[in-house]
PDB file of C-alpha atoms in Angstrom:
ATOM      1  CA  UNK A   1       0.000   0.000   0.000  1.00 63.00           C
ATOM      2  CA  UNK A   2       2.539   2.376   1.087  1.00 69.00           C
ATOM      3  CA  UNK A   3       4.902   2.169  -2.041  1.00 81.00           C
ATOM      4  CA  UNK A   4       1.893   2.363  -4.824  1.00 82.00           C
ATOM      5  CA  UNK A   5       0.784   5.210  -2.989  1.00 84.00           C
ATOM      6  CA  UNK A   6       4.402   7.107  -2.706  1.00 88.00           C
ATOM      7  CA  UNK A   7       4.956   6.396  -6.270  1.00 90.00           C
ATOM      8  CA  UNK A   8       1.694   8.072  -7.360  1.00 89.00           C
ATOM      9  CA  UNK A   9       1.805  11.484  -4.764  1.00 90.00           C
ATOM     10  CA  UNK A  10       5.997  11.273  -6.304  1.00 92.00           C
ATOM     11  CA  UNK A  11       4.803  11.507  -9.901  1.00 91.00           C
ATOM     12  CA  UNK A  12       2.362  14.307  -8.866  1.00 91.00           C
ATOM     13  CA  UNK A  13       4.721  16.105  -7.029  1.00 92.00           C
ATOM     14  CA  UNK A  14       7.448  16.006 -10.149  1.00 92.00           C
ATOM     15  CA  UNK A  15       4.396  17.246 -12.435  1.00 90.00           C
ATOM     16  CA  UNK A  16       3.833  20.178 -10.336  1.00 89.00           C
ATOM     17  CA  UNK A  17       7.651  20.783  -9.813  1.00 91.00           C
ATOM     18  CA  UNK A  18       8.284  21.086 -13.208  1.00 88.00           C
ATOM     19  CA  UNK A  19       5.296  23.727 -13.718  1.00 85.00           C
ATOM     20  CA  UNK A  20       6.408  25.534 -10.461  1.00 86.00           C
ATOM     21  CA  UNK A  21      10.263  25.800 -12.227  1.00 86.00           C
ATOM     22  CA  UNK A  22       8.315  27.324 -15.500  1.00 81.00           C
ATOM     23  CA  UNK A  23       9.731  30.944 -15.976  1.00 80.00           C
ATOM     24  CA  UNK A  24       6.883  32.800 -17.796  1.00 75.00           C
ATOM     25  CA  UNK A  25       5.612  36.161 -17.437  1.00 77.00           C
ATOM     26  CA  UNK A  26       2.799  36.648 -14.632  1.00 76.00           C
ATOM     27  CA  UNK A  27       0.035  38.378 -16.931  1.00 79.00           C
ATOM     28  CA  UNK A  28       0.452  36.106 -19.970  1.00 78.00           C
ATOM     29  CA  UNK A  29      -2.989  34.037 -19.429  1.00 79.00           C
ATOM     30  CA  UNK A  30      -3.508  30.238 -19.931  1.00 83.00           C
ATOM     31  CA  UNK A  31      -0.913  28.793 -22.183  1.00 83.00           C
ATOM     32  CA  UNK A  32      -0.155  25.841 -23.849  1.00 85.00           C
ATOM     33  CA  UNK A  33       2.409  24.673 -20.840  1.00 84.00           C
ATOM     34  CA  UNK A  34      -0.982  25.373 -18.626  1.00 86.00           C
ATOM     35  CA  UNK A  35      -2.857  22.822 -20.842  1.00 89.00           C
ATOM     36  CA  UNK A  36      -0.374  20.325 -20.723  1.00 89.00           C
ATOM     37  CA  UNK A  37       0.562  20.127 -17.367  1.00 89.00           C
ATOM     38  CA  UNK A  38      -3.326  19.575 -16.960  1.00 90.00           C
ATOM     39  CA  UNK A  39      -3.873  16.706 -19.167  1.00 92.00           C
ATOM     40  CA  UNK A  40      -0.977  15.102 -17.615  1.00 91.00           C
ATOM     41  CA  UNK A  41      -2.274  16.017 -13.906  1.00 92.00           C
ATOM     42  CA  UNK A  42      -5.323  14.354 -15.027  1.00 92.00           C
ATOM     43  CA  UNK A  43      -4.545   9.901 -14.666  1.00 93.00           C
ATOM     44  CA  UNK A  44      -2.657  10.865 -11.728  1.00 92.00           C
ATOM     45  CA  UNK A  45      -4.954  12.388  -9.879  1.00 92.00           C
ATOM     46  CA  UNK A  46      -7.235   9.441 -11.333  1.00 92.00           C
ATOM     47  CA  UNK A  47      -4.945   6.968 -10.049  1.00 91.00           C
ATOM     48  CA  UNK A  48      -4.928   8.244  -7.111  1.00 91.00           C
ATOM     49  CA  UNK A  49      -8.691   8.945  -6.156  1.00 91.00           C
ATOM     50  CA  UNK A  50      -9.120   5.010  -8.036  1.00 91.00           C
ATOM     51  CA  UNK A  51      -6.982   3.836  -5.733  1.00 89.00           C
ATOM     52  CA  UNK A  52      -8.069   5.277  -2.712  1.00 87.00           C
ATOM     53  CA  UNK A  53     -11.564   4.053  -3.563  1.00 87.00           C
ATOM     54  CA  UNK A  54     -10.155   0.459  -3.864  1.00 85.00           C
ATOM     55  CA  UNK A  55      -8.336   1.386  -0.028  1.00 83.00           C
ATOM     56  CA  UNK A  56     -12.203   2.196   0.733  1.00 85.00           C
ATOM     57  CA  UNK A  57     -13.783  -1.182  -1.000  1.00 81.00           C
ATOM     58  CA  UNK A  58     -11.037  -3.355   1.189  1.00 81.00           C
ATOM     59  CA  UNK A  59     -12.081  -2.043   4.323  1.00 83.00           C
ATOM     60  CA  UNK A  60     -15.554  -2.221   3.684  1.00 83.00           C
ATOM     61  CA  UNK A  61     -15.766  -5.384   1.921  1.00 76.00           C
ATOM     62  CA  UNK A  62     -13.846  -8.373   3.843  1.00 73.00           C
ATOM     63  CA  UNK A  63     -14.966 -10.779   1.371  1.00 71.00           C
ATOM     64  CA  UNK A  64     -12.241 -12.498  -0.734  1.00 67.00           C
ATOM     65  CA  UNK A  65     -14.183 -12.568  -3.484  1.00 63.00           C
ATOM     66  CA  UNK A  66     -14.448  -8.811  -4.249  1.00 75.00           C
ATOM     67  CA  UNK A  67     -10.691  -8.757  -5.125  1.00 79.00           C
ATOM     68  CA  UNK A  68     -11.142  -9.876  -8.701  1.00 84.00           C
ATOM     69  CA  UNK A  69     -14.010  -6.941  -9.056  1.00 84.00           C
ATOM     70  CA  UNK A  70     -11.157  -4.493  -7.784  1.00 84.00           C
ATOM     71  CA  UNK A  71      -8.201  -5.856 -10.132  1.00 87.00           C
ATOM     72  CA  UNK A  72     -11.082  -5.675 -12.970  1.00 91.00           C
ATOM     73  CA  UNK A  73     -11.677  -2.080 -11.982  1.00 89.00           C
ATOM     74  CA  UNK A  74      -7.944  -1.628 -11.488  1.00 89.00           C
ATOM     75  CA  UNK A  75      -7.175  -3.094 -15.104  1.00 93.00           C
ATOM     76  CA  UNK A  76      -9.774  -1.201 -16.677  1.00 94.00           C
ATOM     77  CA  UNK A  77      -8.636   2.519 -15.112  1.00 93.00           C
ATOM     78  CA  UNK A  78      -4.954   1.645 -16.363  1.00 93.00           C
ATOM     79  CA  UNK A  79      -6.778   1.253 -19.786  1.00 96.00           C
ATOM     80  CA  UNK A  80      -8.403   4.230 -19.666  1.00 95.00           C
ATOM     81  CA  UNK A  81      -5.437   6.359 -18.846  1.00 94.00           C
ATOM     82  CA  UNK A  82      -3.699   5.357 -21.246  1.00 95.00           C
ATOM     83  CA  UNK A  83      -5.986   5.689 -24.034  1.00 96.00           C
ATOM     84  CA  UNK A  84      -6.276   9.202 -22.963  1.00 96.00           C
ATOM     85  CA  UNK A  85      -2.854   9.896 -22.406  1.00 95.00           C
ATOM     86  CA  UNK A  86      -2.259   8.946 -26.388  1.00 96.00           C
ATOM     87  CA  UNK A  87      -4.931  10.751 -27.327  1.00 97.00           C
ATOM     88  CA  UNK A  88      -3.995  13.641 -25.326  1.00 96.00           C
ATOM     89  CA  UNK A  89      -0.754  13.520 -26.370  1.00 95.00           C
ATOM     90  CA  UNK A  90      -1.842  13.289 -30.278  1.00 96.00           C
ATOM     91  CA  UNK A  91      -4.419  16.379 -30.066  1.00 96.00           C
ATOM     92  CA  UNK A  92      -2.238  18.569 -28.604  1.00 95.00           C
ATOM     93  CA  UNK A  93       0.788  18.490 -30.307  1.00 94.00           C
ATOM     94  CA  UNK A  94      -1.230  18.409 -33.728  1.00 95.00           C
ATOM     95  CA  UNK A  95      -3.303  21.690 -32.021  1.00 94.00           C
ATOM     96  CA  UNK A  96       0.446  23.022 -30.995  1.00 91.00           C
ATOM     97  CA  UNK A  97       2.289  22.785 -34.253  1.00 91.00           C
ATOM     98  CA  UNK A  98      -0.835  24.188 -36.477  1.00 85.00           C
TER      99      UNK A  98
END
């Protein structure tokens, strides 16, 4: 638990170091860097709030058999980020270099 956990808060932290060490002018509005940093914050904080609602179905389920229905759900949010990480990735750098 611990170490899936540290990982996850570590990548977020990194993300939001690497926005924080962006030098840009103050008044310059929502850029592109904004957007990014966004789409990327986005399966991290879902991995996190997924896997803190697995934390919530082990302690409320004790039943064994509810740990296939969590890898299931677990399999299918890994899925899902990474579908929209690729097409995240592909709109915005065809949007960028228009």
């Amino acid at each position: 638990v611990p170490g899936r956990m540290g990982m996850i808060l570590t990548l977020f932290l990194i993300n939001v170091n690497i926005y924080n060490s962006v030098d840009a002018p103050k008044d310059r509005g929502i850029s592109y860097i904004e957007i990014w940093i966004i789409g990327t914050q986005s399966p991290i904080a879902l991995a996190l709030f997924e896997y803190g609602f697995i934390l919530y179905l082990k302690r409320v389920s004790k039943e064994p058999t509810n740990d296939e229905q969590i890898k299931q759900l677990d399999f299918a949010t890994m899925i899902v980020s990474l579908c929209f990480l690729i097409i995240y990735t592909c709109v915005y750098w065809i949007v960028l270099l228009k």
